[in-house]
Short mmCIF file of C-alpha atoms in Angstrom, two decimals:
data_model
loop_
_atom_site.label_atom_id
_atom_site.label_comp_id
_atom_site.label_asym_id
_atom_site.label_seq_id
_atom_site.Cartn_x
_atom_site.Cartn_y
_atom_site.Cartn_z
CA UNK A 35 -158.58 -21.58 -4.81
CA UNK A 36 -159.23 -24.45 -2.63
CA UNK A 37 -158.14 -28.00 -3.77
CA UNK A 38 -160.03 -30.99 -2.60
CA UNK A 39 -157.76 -33.81 -1.52
CA UNK A 40 -158.30 -37.06 -3.40
CA UNK A 41 -159.16 -40.10 -1.30
CA UNK A 42 -156.41 -42.29 -0.07
CA UNK A 43 -157.73 -45.40 -1.77
CA UNK A 44 -157.73 -43.58 -5.10
CA UNK A 45 -154.16 -42.61 -4.73
CA UNK A 46 -153.30 -46.33 -3.92
CA UNK A 47 -155.27 -47.61 -7.14
CA UNK A 48 -153.42 -45.06 -9.24
CA UNK A 49 -150.01 -46.33 -8.00
CA UNK A 50 -151.09 -50.00 -8.63
CA UNK A 51 -152.67 -49.85 -11.99
CA UNK A 52 -150.03 -49.31 -14.73
CA UNK A 53 -150.65 -48.89 -18.43
CA UNK A 54 -150.32 -51.96 -20.73
CA UNK A 55 -150.62 -54.46 -17.80
CA UNK A 56 -147.31 -53.46 -16.20
CA UNK A 57 -146.61 -54.83 -12.64
CA UNK A 58 -145.80 -52.40 -10.03
CA UNK A 59 -144.54 -54.96 -7.61
CA UNK A 60 -140.82 -55.50 -8.39
CA UNK A 61 -138.96 -57.32 -5.36
CA UNK A 62 -136.50 -54.79 -3.92
CA UNK A 63 -133.92 -57.66 -3.22
CA UNK A 64 -134.23 -59.47 -6.57
CA UNK A 65 -131.01 -60.85 -7.90
CA UNK A 66 -129.51 -58.65 -10.67
CA UNK A 67 -129.01 -60.42 -13.90
CA UNK A 68 -126.00 -60.25 -16.22
CA UNK A 69 -128.13 -61.01 -19.10
CA UNK A 70 -130.55 -58.62 -21.00
CA UNK A 71 -134.05 -58.46 -19.49
CA UNK A 72 -136.64 -58.43 -22.30
CA UNK A 73 -139.30 -55.81 -22.10
CA UNK A 74 -142.92 -56.65 -22.68
CA UNK A 75 -144.06 -56.58 -26.24
CA UNK A 76 -146.33 -53.70 -25.76
CA UNK A 77 -143.79 -51.46 -23.93
CA UNK A 78 -142.33 -48.84 -26.24
CA UNK A 79 -138.76 -49.10 -27.46
CA UNK A 80 -136.58 -47.08 -24.91
CA UNK A 81 -134.72 -45.61 -27.99
CA UNK A 82 -138.02 -44.51 -29.70
CA UNK A 83 -137.72 -40.70 -30.53
CA UNK A 84 -140.11 -38.61 -28.47
CA UNK A 85 -141.71 -35.34 -29.64
CA UNK A 86 -138.70 -33.51 -28.44
CA UNK A 87 -136.54 -35.55 -30.84
CA UNK A 88 -134.63 -37.08 -27.87
CA UNK A 89 -134.62 -40.86 -26.96
CA UNK A 90 -136.59 -41.75 -23.94
CA UNK A 91 -134.60 -42.33 -20.81
CA UNK A 92 -134.05 -46.05 -20.13
CA UNK A 93 -136.58 -47.57 -17.71
CA UNK A 94 -134.96 -48.51 -14.29
CA UNK A 95 -136.76 -51.83 -14.61
CA UNK A 96 -135.64 -52.78 -18.13
CA UNK A 97 -132.17 -51.07 -18.04
CA UNK A 98 -129.30 -53.19 -19.16
CA UNK A 99 -125.69 -51.82 -19.21
CA UNK A 100 -124.75 -53.95 -22.07
CA UNK A 101 -127.21 -52.59 -24.58
CA UNK A 102 -124.87 -49.80 -25.80
CA UNK A 103 -122.19 -49.83 -28.31
CA UNK A 104 -118.68 -51.05 -27.36
CA UNK A 105 -117.41 -47.57 -28.83
CA UNK A 106 -119.53 -45.42 -26.72
CA UNK A 107 -118.27 -43.27 -23.76
CA UNK A 108 -117.75 -44.82 -20.33
CA UNK A 109 -117.42 -48.31 -21.60
CA UNK A 110 -114.79 -49.35 -19.10
CA UNK A 111 -117.02 -48.06 -16.33
CA UNK A 112 -120.05 -49.93 -17.53
CA UNK A 113 -117.93 -53.22 -17.75
CA UNK A 114 -116.88 -52.54 -14.09
CA UNK A 115 -120.42 -52.04 -13.01
CA UNK A 116 -121.38 -55.37 -14.86
CA UNK A 117 -118.75 -57.17 -13.06
CA UNK A 118 -119.95 -55.85 -9.75
CA UNK A 119 -123.45 -57.18 -10.72
CA UNK A 120 -121.98 -60.50 -11.51
CA UNK A 121 -120.25 -60.73 -8.20
CA UNK A 122 -123.53 -59.93 -6.44
CA UNK A 123 -125.30 -62.68 -8.31
CA UNK A 124 -122.54 -65.49 -8.14
CA UNK A 125 -121.82 -65.09 -4.56
CA UNK A 126 -119.79 -67.48 -2.44
CA UNK A 127 -118.40 -69.48 -5.29
CA UNK A 128 -115.92 -71.82 -3.62
CA UNK A 129 -113.38 -72.08 -6.49
CA UNK A 130 -111.31 -75.19 -6.77
CA UNK A 131 -109.85 -77.39 -3.98
CA UNK A 132 -106.03 -76.67 -3.82
CA UNK A 133 -103.82 -78.75 -5.92
CA UNK A 134 -102.62 -81.74 -3.84
CA UNK A 135 -100.09 -84.30 -4.87
CA UNK A 136 -100.71 -83.23 -8.59
CA UNK A 137 -104.44 -83.92 -8.28
CA UNK A 138 -107.43 -81.53 -8.90
CA UNK A 139 -110.43 -83.19 -7.41
CA UNK A 140 -113.24 -81.43 -9.48
CA UNK A 141 -112.39 -79.75 -12.75
CA UNK A 142 -115.14 -78.70 -15.27
CA UNK A 143 -114.53 -80.20 -18.71
CA UNK A 144 -114.93 -78.19 -21.87
CA UNK A 145 -115.53 -80.39 -24.95
CA UNK A 146 -114.62 -79.25 -28.39
CA UNK A 147 -113.51 -81.15 -31.69
CA UNK A 148 -109.82 -79.78 -31.41
CA UNK A 149 -106.84 -80.04 -29.15
CA UNK A 150 -105.21 -77.20 -27.19
CA UNK A 151 -101.32 -77.43 -26.66
CA UNK A 152 -99.66 -76.02 -23.58
CA UNK A 153 -98.05 -72.64 -24.17
CA UNK A 154 -100.81 -71.39 -26.52
CA UNK A 155 -103.49 -68.91 -25.95
CA UNK A 156 -106.59 -67.56 -27.81
CA UNK A 157 -109.74 -65.68 -27.47
CA UNK A 158 -113.01 -67.73 -27.25
CA UNK A 159 -116.58 -66.43 -27.87
CA UNK A 160 -118.99 -68.18 -25.62
CA UNK A 161 -122.53 -68.01 -26.82
CA UNK A 162 -124.47 -70.75 -25.17
CA UNK A 163 -126.35 -69.30 -22.00
CA UNK A 164 -125.45 -72.46 -20.01
CA UNK A 165 -121.74 -72.13 -20.84
CA UNK A 166 -121.78 -68.52 -20.09
CA UNK A 167 -123.28 -69.33 -16.74
CA UNK A 168 -120.50 -71.89 -16.04
CA UNK A 169 -117.72 -69.41 -16.95
CA UNK A 170 -119.17 -66.66 -14.77
CA UNK A 171 -119.45 -69.19 -11.86
CA UNK A 172 -115.80 -69.97 -12.40
CA UNK A 173 -114.62 -66.25 -12.62
CA UNK A 174 -116.68 -65.41 -9.57
CA UNK A 175 -114.50 -67.60 -7.36
CA UNK A 176 -110.87 -66.87 -6.40
CA UNK A 177 -108.17 -67.34 -8.81
CA UNK A 178 -106.82 -69.46 -10.52
CA UNK A 179 -109.82 -69.73 -12.90
CA UNK A 180 -109.28 -73.30 -14.30
CA UNK A 181 -111.08 -75.67 -16.52
CA UNK A 182 -110.19 -78.68 -18.47
CA UNK A 183 -110.28 -78.94 -22.23
CA UNK A 184 -110.81 -82.25 -23.95
CA UNK A 185 -111.06 -83.18 -27.64
CA UNK A 186 -114.20 -85.13 -27.85
CA UNK A 187 -113.03 -86.90 -30.92
CA UNK A 188 -110.22 -88.60 -28.95
CA UNK A 189 -111.96 -89.15 -25.65
CA UNK A 190 -114.35 -91.53 -23.90
CA UNK A 191 -117.01 -88.90 -23.78
CA UNK A 192 -119.82 -88.35 -26.41
CA UNK A 193 -121.08 -85.23 -27.72
CA UNK A 194 -123.69 -84.58 -25.14
CA UNK A 195 -121.23 -84.67 -22.40
CA UNK A 196 -122.39 -88.02 -21.12
CA UNK A 197 -120.00 -90.90 -20.40
CA UNK A 198 -119.38 -94.53 -19.35
CA UNK A 199 -118.16 -94.83 -15.87
CA UNK A 200 -116.23 -97.96 -16.83
CA UNK A 201 -114.37 -96.11 -19.71
CA UNK A 202 -113.43 -92.71 -17.96
CA UNK A 203 -111.25 -93.77 -15.18
CA UNK A 204 -107.73 -94.16 -16.87
CA UNK A 205 -107.74 -92.87 -20.37
CA UNK A 206 -108.73 -89.24 -21.29
CA UNK A 207 -105.85 -86.89 -21.84
CA UNK A 208 -106.61 -83.22 -21.85
CA UNK A 209 -105.34 -79.82 -21.42
CA UNK A 210 -105.43 -77.64 -18.33
CA UNK A 211 -106.74 -74.23 -19.20
CA UNK A 212 -106.85 -71.01 -17.39
CA UNK A 213 -109.28 -68.15 -18.07
CA UNK A 214 -107.21 -65.00 -17.98
CA UNK A 215 -109.61 -62.34 -18.78
CA UNK A 216 -113.22 -61.95 -19.72
CA UNK A 217 -115.66 -59.45 -21.26
CA UNK A 218 -119.35 -59.30 -22.08
CA UNK A 219 -119.61 -58.01 -25.58
CA UNK A 220 -122.43 -55.58 -26.56
CA UNK A 221 -126.10 -56.63 -26.11
CA UNK A 222 -125.71 -60.01 -27.68
CA UNK A 223 -124.99 -62.02 -24.71
CA UNK A 224 -121.69 -63.33 -26.05
CA UNK A 225 -119.12 -63.65 -23.47
CA UNK A 226 -115.40 -63.17 -24.62
CA UNK A 227 -112.76 -64.94 -22.64
CA UNK A 228 -108.94 -65.04 -23.04
CA UNK A 229 -107.73 -68.52 -22.26
CA UNK A 230 -104.33 -69.81 -21.91
CA UNK A 231 -103.12 -73.61 -22.05
CA UNK A 232 -101.07 -74.57 -18.91
CA UNK A 233 -100.38 -78.31 -19.18
CA UNK A 234 -101.51 -81.87 -19.64
CA UNK A 235 -103.86 -83.87 -17.38
CA UNK A 236 -105.11 -87.36 -17.31
CA UNK A 237 -108.87 -88.01 -15.99
CA UNK A 238 -108.76 -90.27 -13.06
CA UNK A 239 -112.35 -90.21 -11.75
CA UNK A 240 -115.80 -89.00 -12.60
CA UNK A 241 -117.93 -86.88 -10.09
CA UNK A 242 -121.19 -85.07 -10.67
CA UNK A 243 -122.51 -83.07 -13.64
CA UNK A 244 -122.74 -79.35 -13.03
CA UNK A 245 -125.72 -77.15 -13.71
CA UNK A 246 -124.46 -76.44 -17.42
CA UNK A 247 -124.56 -80.19 -17.99
CA UNK A 248 -120.75 -80.30 -18.26
CA UNK A 249 -118.80 -83.10 -16.71
CA UNK A 250 -116.61 -82.34 -13.68
CA UNK A 251 -113.80 -84.85 -13.08
CA UNK A 252 -110.89 -85.45 -10.84
CA UNK A 253 -107.77 -85.09 -12.93
CA UNK A 254 -104.05 -85.73 -12.25
CA UNK A 255 -101.44 -83.22 -13.78
CA UNK A 256 -98.84 -85.01 -15.83
CA UNK A 257 -95.41 -83.49 -15.90
CA UNK A 258 -92.94 -84.72 -18.49
CA UNK A 259 -90.57 -87.58 -17.73
CA UNK A 260 -87.56 -85.24 -17.85
CA UNK A 261 -89.09 -82.97 -15.17
CA UNK A 262 -89.83 -85.82 -12.86
CA UNK A 263 -86.17 -87.09 -13.33
CA UNK A 264 -84.80 -83.81 -12.48
CA UNK A 265 -86.27 -84.04 -8.92
CA UNK A 266 -85.84 -87.77 -8.51
CA UNK A 267 -82.39 -87.43 -6.92
CA UNK A 268 -83.73 -84.84 -4.44
CA UNK A 269 -86.84 -87.24 -3.59
CA UNK A 270 -84.24 -89.93 -2.70
CA UNK A 271 -82.38 -87.58 -0.51
CA UNK A 272 -85.60 -86.44 1.18
CA UNK A 273 -86.46 -90.12 2.02
CA UNK A 274 -83.09 -90.66 3.64
CA UNK A 275 -82.96 -87.30 5.56
CA UNK A 276 -86.68 -86.41 6.35
CA UNK A 277 -87.55 -88.03 9.75
CA UNK A 278 -91.34 -87.66 9.23
CA UNK A 279 -91.27 -89.68 5.98
CA UNK A 280 -94.00 -92.50 6.10
CA UNK A 281 -93.54 -93.86 2.67
CA UNK A 282 -90.47 -94.66 0.56
CA UNK A 283 -91.98 -93.73 -2.87
CA UNK A 284 -89.38 -91.49 -4.59
CA UNK A 285 -91.35 -91.52 -7.86
CA UNK A 286 -94.37 -90.14 -6.37
CA UNK A 287 -92.48 -87.49 -4.49
CA UNK A 288 -90.62 -86.47 -7.50
CA UNK A 289 -93.99 -86.16 -9.53
CA UNK A 290 -95.37 -84.12 -6.75
CA UNK A 291 -92.33 -81.87 -6.91
CA UNK A 292 -92.45 -81.53 -10.69
CA UNK A 293 -96.23 -80.50 -10.56
CA UNK A 294 -95.44 -77.86 -7.84
CA UNK A 295 -92.67 -76.36 -9.62
CA UNK A 296 -94.91 -76.06 -12.89
CA UNK A 297 -97.65 -74.26 -10.75
CA UNK A 298 -95.13 -71.96 -9.37
CA UNK A 299 -93.73 -70.92 -12.75
CA UNK A 300 -97.32 -70.54 -14.43
CA UNK A 301 -97.32 -66.83 -13.45
CA UNK A 302 -94.07 -66.18 -15.18
CA UNK A 303 -94.79 -68.30 -18.24
CA UNK A 304 -98.27 -66.78 -18.86
CA UNK A 305 -98.48 -63.06 -19.01
CA UNK A 306 -102.10 -61.89 -18.28
CA UNK A 307 -104.22 -61.23 -21.27
CA UNK A 308 -105.94 -57.94 -21.50
CA UNK A 309 -108.85 -58.33 -24.13
CA UNK A 310 -109.57 -54.56 -24.28
CA UNK A 311 -106.30 -53.01 -23.73
CA UNK A 312 -104.54 -51.09 -26.49
CA UNK A 313 -101.24 -52.70 -27.60
CA UNK A 314 -102.34 -55.88 -25.69
CA UNK A 315 -101.28 -59.59 -26.19
CA UNK A 316 -104.76 -60.90 -26.63
CA UNK A 317 -104.29 -61.39 -30.44
CA UNK A 318 -101.00 -63.37 -30.11
CA UNK A 319 -101.28 -67.21 -30.38
CA UNK A 320 -98.28 -67.92 -28.15
CA UNK A 321 -98.29 -66.65 -24.53
CA UNK A 322 -95.70 -64.11 -23.62
CA UNK A 323 -93.19 -64.61 -20.67
CA UNK A 324 -94.16 -62.23 -17.85
CA UNK A 325 -91.03 -60.18 -16.94
CA UNK A 326 -92.76 -58.44 -14.15
CA UNK A 327 -93.01 -61.75 -12.12
CA UNK A 328 -90.28 -62.47 -9.42
CA UNK A 329 -88.25 -65.56 -9.61
CA UNK A 330 -89.84 -68.85 -8.19
CA UNK A 331 -89.60 -69.76 -4.63
CA UNK A 332 -86.86 -72.43 -4.00
CA UNK A 333 -88.77 -74.16 -1.22
CA UNK A 334 -91.91 -75.06 -3.24
CA UNK A 335 -90.52 -78.29 -4.65
CA UNK A 336 -88.94 -79.64 -1.54
CA UNK A 337 -92.22 -78.60 0.55
CA UNK A 338 -94.35 -80.53 -1.94
CA UNK A 339 -92.06 -83.69 -1.87
CA UNK A 340 -92.16 -83.74 2.05
CA UNK A 341 -95.98 -83.36 2.08
CA UNK A 342 -96.14 -86.40 -0.17
CA UNK A 343 -93.65 -88.34 1.93
CA UNK A 344 -95.72 -87.86 5.11
CA UNK A 345 -98.61 -89.97 3.74
CA UNK A 346 -98.86 -93.51 4.98
CA UNK A 347 -98.22 -95.97 2.08
CA UNK A 348 -101.91 -97.06 1.98
CA UNK A 349 -103.00 -93.38 1.61
CA UNK A 350 -100.20 -92.21 -0.82
CA UNK A 351 -101.62 -91.40 -4.32
CA UNK A 352 -100.21 -93.46 -7.17
CA UNK A 353 -101.24 -92.06 -10.53
CA UNK A 354 -100.33 -92.06 -14.13
CA UNK A 355 -97.32 -89.79 -13.47
CA UNK A 356 -95.50 -92.64 -11.55
CA UNK A 357 -96.58 -95.46 -13.60
CA UNK A 358 -95.30 -93.87 -16.80
CA UNK A 359 -91.91 -93.29 -15.21
CA UNK A 360 -89.98 -96.38 -15.93
CA UNK A 361 -87.26 -97.38 -13.42
CA UNK A 362 -86.60 -101.07 -13.07
CA UNK A 363 -83.86 -100.59 -10.55
CA UNK A 364 -86.31 -99.31 -7.86
CA UNK A 365 -89.00 -101.89 -7.67
CA UNK A 366 -88.25 -102.67 -4.17
CA UNK A 367 -87.36 -99.07 -3.10
CA UNK A 368 -83.86 -100.17 -2.19
CA UNK A 369 -81.77 -97.94 -4.55
CA UNK A 370 -79.30 -95.92 -2.38
CA UNK A 371 -78.68 -92.10 -3.04
CA UNK A 372 -75.06 -92.72 -3.58
CA UNK A 373 -75.91 -94.90 -6.56
CA UNK A 374 -77.81 -92.38 -8.46
CA UNK A 375 -75.99 -90.44 -11.15
CA UNK A 376 -75.30 -86.73 -10.62
CA UNK A 377 -78.26 -84.61 -12.03
CA UNK A 378 -76.27 -82.78 -14.78
CA UNK A 379 -75.07 -86.07 -16.16
CA UNK A 380 -78.31 -87.85 -16.65
CA UNK A 381 -78.75 -89.30 -20.02
CA UNK A 382 -82.31 -88.00 -20.48
CA UNK A 383 -81.35 -84.35 -19.89
CA UNK A 384 -78.32 -84.54 -22.03
CA UNK A 385 -80.61 -85.79 -24.82
CA UNK A 386 -83.15 -83.28 -24.46
CA UNK A 387 -80.84 -80.24 -24.55
CA UNK A 388 -79.08 -81.69 -27.63
CA UNK A 389 -82.50 -82.14 -29.42
CA UNK A 390 -83.31 -78.56 -28.38
CA UNK A 391 -80.26 -77.27 -30.07
CA UNK A 392 -80.90 -79.35 -33.20
CA UNK A 393 -84.43 -77.83 -33.54
CA UNK A 394 -83.05 -74.37 -33.27
CA UNK A 395 -80.44 -75.08 -36.09
CA UNK A 396 -83.13 -76.54 -38.40
CA UNK A 397 -85.24 -73.34 -37.67
CA UNK A 398 -82.30 -71.22 -38.49
CA UNK A 399 -81.87 -73.16 -41.74
CA UNK A 400 -85.49 -72.85 -42.55
CA UNK A 401 -85.08 -68.99 -42.25
CA UNK A 402 -82.21 -69.13 -44.63
CA UNK A 403 -84.19 -70.71 -47.33
CA UNK A 404 -87.16 -68.63 -46.70
CA UNK A 405 -84.88 -65.41 -47.12
CA UNK A 406 -83.69 -66.62 -50.45
CA UNK A 407 -87.15 -67.44 -51.62
CA UNK A 408 -89.16 -64.67 -50.21
CA UNK A 409 -87.63 -61.16 -49.76
CA UNK A 410 -90.33 -60.24 -47.26
CA UNK A 411 -88.71 -62.70 -44.76
CA UNK A 412 -85.65 -60.31 -44.59
CA UNK A 413 -87.85 -57.71 -42.90
CA UNK A 414 -90.64 -59.83 -41.39
CA UNK A 415 -89.31 -62.44 -38.83
CA UNK A 416 -91.67 -65.46 -39.27
CA UNK A 417 -90.68 -66.68 -35.74
CA UNK A 418 -92.50 -64.72 -33.02
CA UNK A 419 -90.60 -63.10 -30.27
CA UNK A 420 -92.36 -65.43 -27.68
CA UNK A 421 -90.58 -68.36 -29.30
CA UNK A 422 -87.38 -66.42 -29.96
CA UNK A 423 -87.10 -65.75 -26.20
CA UNK A 424 -86.65 -69.43 -25.60
CA UNK A 425 -83.33 -69.52 -27.54
CA UNK A 426 -80.71 -71.02 -25.32
CA UNK A 427 -77.82 -68.81 -24.23
CA UNK A 428 -75.53 -71.81 -23.36
CA UNK A 429 -76.24 -74.77 -25.69
CA UNK A 430 -74.43 -77.99 -24.98
CA UNK A 431 -72.27 -77.32 -28.15
CA UNK A 432 -71.46 -74.00 -29.71
CA UNK A 433 -73.83 -72.86 -32.49
CA UNK A 434 -72.58 -73.35 -36.05
CA UNK A 435 -70.75 -70.34 -37.47
CA UNK A 436 -73.67 -69.84 -40.03
CA UNK A 437 -76.20 -69.73 -37.24
CA UNK A 438 -77.89 -66.31 -37.39
CA UNK A 439 -80.60 -66.19 -34.81
CA UNK A 440 -78.29 -65.34 -32.02
CA UNK A 441 -77.27 -62.22 -34.05
CA UNK A 442 -80.83 -61.28 -34.76
CA UNK A 443 -81.90 -61.65 -31.11
CA UNK A 444 -79.01 -59.40 -30.01
CA UNK A 445 -79.76 -56.79 -32.61
CA UNK A 446 -83.37 -56.72 -31.47
CA UNK A 447 -82.38 -56.44 -27.74
CA UNK A 448 -80.09 -53.45 -28.72
CA UNK A 449 -82.97 -51.82 -30.59
CA UNK A 450 -85.41 -52.34 -27.92
CA UNK A 451 -83.08 -51.00 -25.28
CA UNK A 452 -82.62 -47.80 -27.42
CA UNK A 453 -86.37 -47.46 -27.96
CA UNK A 454 -87.14 -47.89 -24.29
CA UNK A 455 -84.77 -45.18 -23.23
CA UNK A 456 -85.91 -42.73 -25.84
CA UNK A 457 -89.84 -43.09 -25.95
CA UNK A 458 -90.30 -39.44 -25.20
CA UNK A 459 -87.91 -38.36 -27.86
CA UNK A 460 -89.57 -40.77 -30.42
CA UNK A 461 -93.02 -39.61 -29.33
CA UNK A 462 -94.07 -43.11 -28.44
CA UNK A 463 -96.81 -43.95 -25.92
CA UNK A 464 -95.11 -44.89 -22.69
CA UNK A 465 -97.56 -47.74 -22.20
CA UNK A 466 -96.15 -49.65 -25.33
CA UNK A 467 -94.80 -52.83 -24.14
CA UNK A 468 -91.63 -54.33 -25.90
CA UNK A 469 -91.49 -58.08 -26.33
CA UNK A 470 -89.24 -59.95 -24.20
CA UNK A 471 -86.25 -61.41 -26.32
CA UNK A 472 -84.90 -63.65 -23.87
CA UNK A 473 -86.13 -65.77 -20.76
CA UNK A 474 -85.01 -64.95 -17.19
CA UNK A 475 -81.62 -66.16 -16.17
CA UNK A 476 -83.22 -68.43 -13.45
CA UNK A 477 -85.86 -69.95 -15.73
CA UNK A 478 -85.35 -73.70 -15.64
CA UNK A 479 -83.66 -75.01 -18.69
CA UNK A 480 -85.88 -77.98 -18.84
CA UNK A 481 -89.03 -75.76 -18.61
CA UNK A 482 -87.68 -73.85 -21.41
CA UNK A 483 -87.19 -76.98 -23.46
CA UNK A 484 -90.61 -78.12 -22.66
CA UNK A 485 -92.25 -74.90 -23.80
CA UNK A 486 -90.48 -75.08 -27.04
CA UNK A 487 -91.33 -78.57 -27.61
CA UNK A 488 -95.01 -77.53 -27.83
CA UNK A 489 -94.90 -74.17 -29.41
CA UNK A 490 -92.68 -75.21 -32.22
CA UNK A 491 -95.44 -77.34 -33.59
CA UNK A 492 -97.74 -74.40 -33.89
CA UNK A 493 -94.87 -72.55 -35.63
CA UNK A 494 -94.54 -75.32 -38.03
CA UNK A 495 -98.16 -75.38 -38.86
CA UNK A 496 -98.23 -71.62 -39.45
CA UNK A 497 -95.27 -71.95 -41.78
CA UNK A 498 -96.59 -74.72 -43.80
CA UNK A 499 -99.84 -72.77 -44.19
CA UNK A 500 -98.11 -69.41 -45.02
CA UNK A 501 -95.60 -70.76 -47.49
CA UNK A 502 -97.59 -73.54 -48.80
CA UNK A 503 -96.77 -72.27 -52.41
CA UNK A 504 -93.00 -72.86 -51.58
CA UNK A 505 -93.07 -75.87 -49.39
CA UNK A 506 -96.03 -77.70 -51.18
CA UNK A 507 -99.14 -79.36 -49.73
CA UNK A 508 -97.58 -81.49 -46.85
CA UNK A 509 -99.68 -82.87 -44.22
CA UNK A 510 -98.96 -83.03 -40.51
CA UNK A 511 -98.29 -86.83 -39.80
CA UNK A 512 -99.07 -86.23 -36.19
CA UNK A 513 -102.17 -84.57 -34.82
CA UNK A 514 -102.19 -82.03 -31.83
CA UNK A 515 -103.72 -84.83 -29.75
CA UNK A 516 -100.69 -87.23 -30.69
CA UNK A 517 -98.30 -84.43 -29.54
CA UNK A 518 -100.28 -83.74 -26.26
CA UNK A 519 -100.29 -87.39 -25.34
CA UNK A 520 -96.48 -87.73 -25.73
CA UNK A 521 -94.84 -88.16 -22.23
CA UNK A 522 -91.47 -86.63 -22.82
CA UNK A 523 -89.83 -83.47 -23.98
CA UNK A 524 -87.33 -85.42 -26.01
CA UNK A 525 -89.96 -87.29 -28.00
CA UNK A 526 -91.62 -83.98 -29.04
CA UNK A 527 -88.50 -82.39 -29.99
CA UNK A 528 -87.09 -85.31 -31.81
CA UNK A 529 -90.24 -85.47 -34.01
CA UNK A 530 -90.26 -81.73 -34.52
CA UNK A 531 -86.69 -81.94 -35.71
CA UNK A 532 -87.60 -84.62 -38.19
CA UNK A 533 -90.53 -82.46 -39.54
CA UNK A 534 -88.29 -79.41 -40.03
CA UNK A 535 -85.72 -81.62 -41.76
CA UNK A 536 -88.30 -82.80 -44.22
CA UNK A 537 -89.24 -79.12 -44.95
CA UNK A 538 -85.66 -78.09 -45.41
CA UNK A 539 -85.09 -80.80 -47.69
CA UNK A 540 -87.89 -79.66 -49.99
CA UNK A 541 -86.84 -76.09 -49.92
CA UNK A 542 -83.17 -76.98 -50.65
CA UNK A 543 -84.30 -78.47 -53.86
CA UNK A 544 -86.24 -75.47 -54.81
CA UNK A 545 -83.38 -73.26 -54.37
CA UNK A 546 -80.83 -75.70 -55.70
CA UNK A 547 -78.82 -76.04 -52.50
CA UNK A 548 -77.98 -79.75 -51.84
CA UNK A 549 -76.34 -79.04 -48.43
CA UNK A 550 -78.99 -79.16 -45.48
#
């Protein structure tokens, strides 16, 4: 039977005229979107059962890889596909200008009504499309993925992210945050991000608003006074011996060295978060130390100080770090290296390590009372392993004979060693990760003290909440913002010791023990 060929123009019309007003012309090179693309109202639902009882195959035009349940098969593969789409959409994102002399020139600000403290981590749900766009632009660039967090109740910014140029230049204290991991959840468009709080900063200048309407500012990272003092002697030596030094500002060089050291240790201090991993660390409020990271480079600090010293005096950056480091003897820059006390004998460091020891003793005393009052404390250690790992091996004075935390740590290390060697016999998953119970031997003692000076406050908050029936309703005299704005490790440790003493005094009366 002979079939008559249809005219060419008829075939063309059939291709162009789609039912329900659909458009056949879809640009081939259109940018893929990470957000669900809505189908026309008249289009049938892709999951509407057909006569065969099976759902229709998703349309290539309206297909969205996020519209399936998280529990379904191939979830990890789909997430990887989504990330590839994101990379093709957010191309050539430059990332951040390198940290120079403690300054980040353009940092996006995230404003909330609370304060983040360094050493902490949490999972955030981002729902606003503009903020999602901002985060995806950040993670499309090279690591590190930074943004600044500011408590809008304690800043010069108002709720709509606008600001007064005359008020922003020298005041706002915030927290440098790092995006560690991210994941788009289901078809809701919610972006889940794991964030970690790295350190403090001071806003030093305003720049332009970005596409999300969020402020971008230049910030100076603020190391604690003890960390600056620890490098001050080396900075003076560098001035005396470095032939290319063009300025004599030992304070500025010491600040630059302290910031460089902090950046070098961030990878060790903050184990990456894995939002979807089994036995992951995303649900922990305090970041883990990353035992897989090698030791810090010994030349980072000296390199940063020399880079600072080769600036001419007119160009050298003078910021909040130096201005808050009080040293009346060096107003004219004439103090000789030989006049400086040896590093290990500086009063500030001795005071810091003494206060660190006192805080641990108060924590041990608190545990003693909790064991007497709550039998569960004997089996459930209320101090997380991330904080116990900061227990000093060599305190300035021996621990009291009644001190029990060292014994607990040793028992846990022995148990972990036994479990690690016998995972197969105990039928445990080899991927299970045991918590680190002690810091690396070359981890700087001052950075250990600094970490405790922040995280102990979160522990105090949690204990006051969990044991409010025993401790009573006490309020925190200091806010998190007050703690963040403190310029020294010693100051935070001193006030933490005093707060723990107050709690222990209350508990001692409850158990009838007058010795605290």
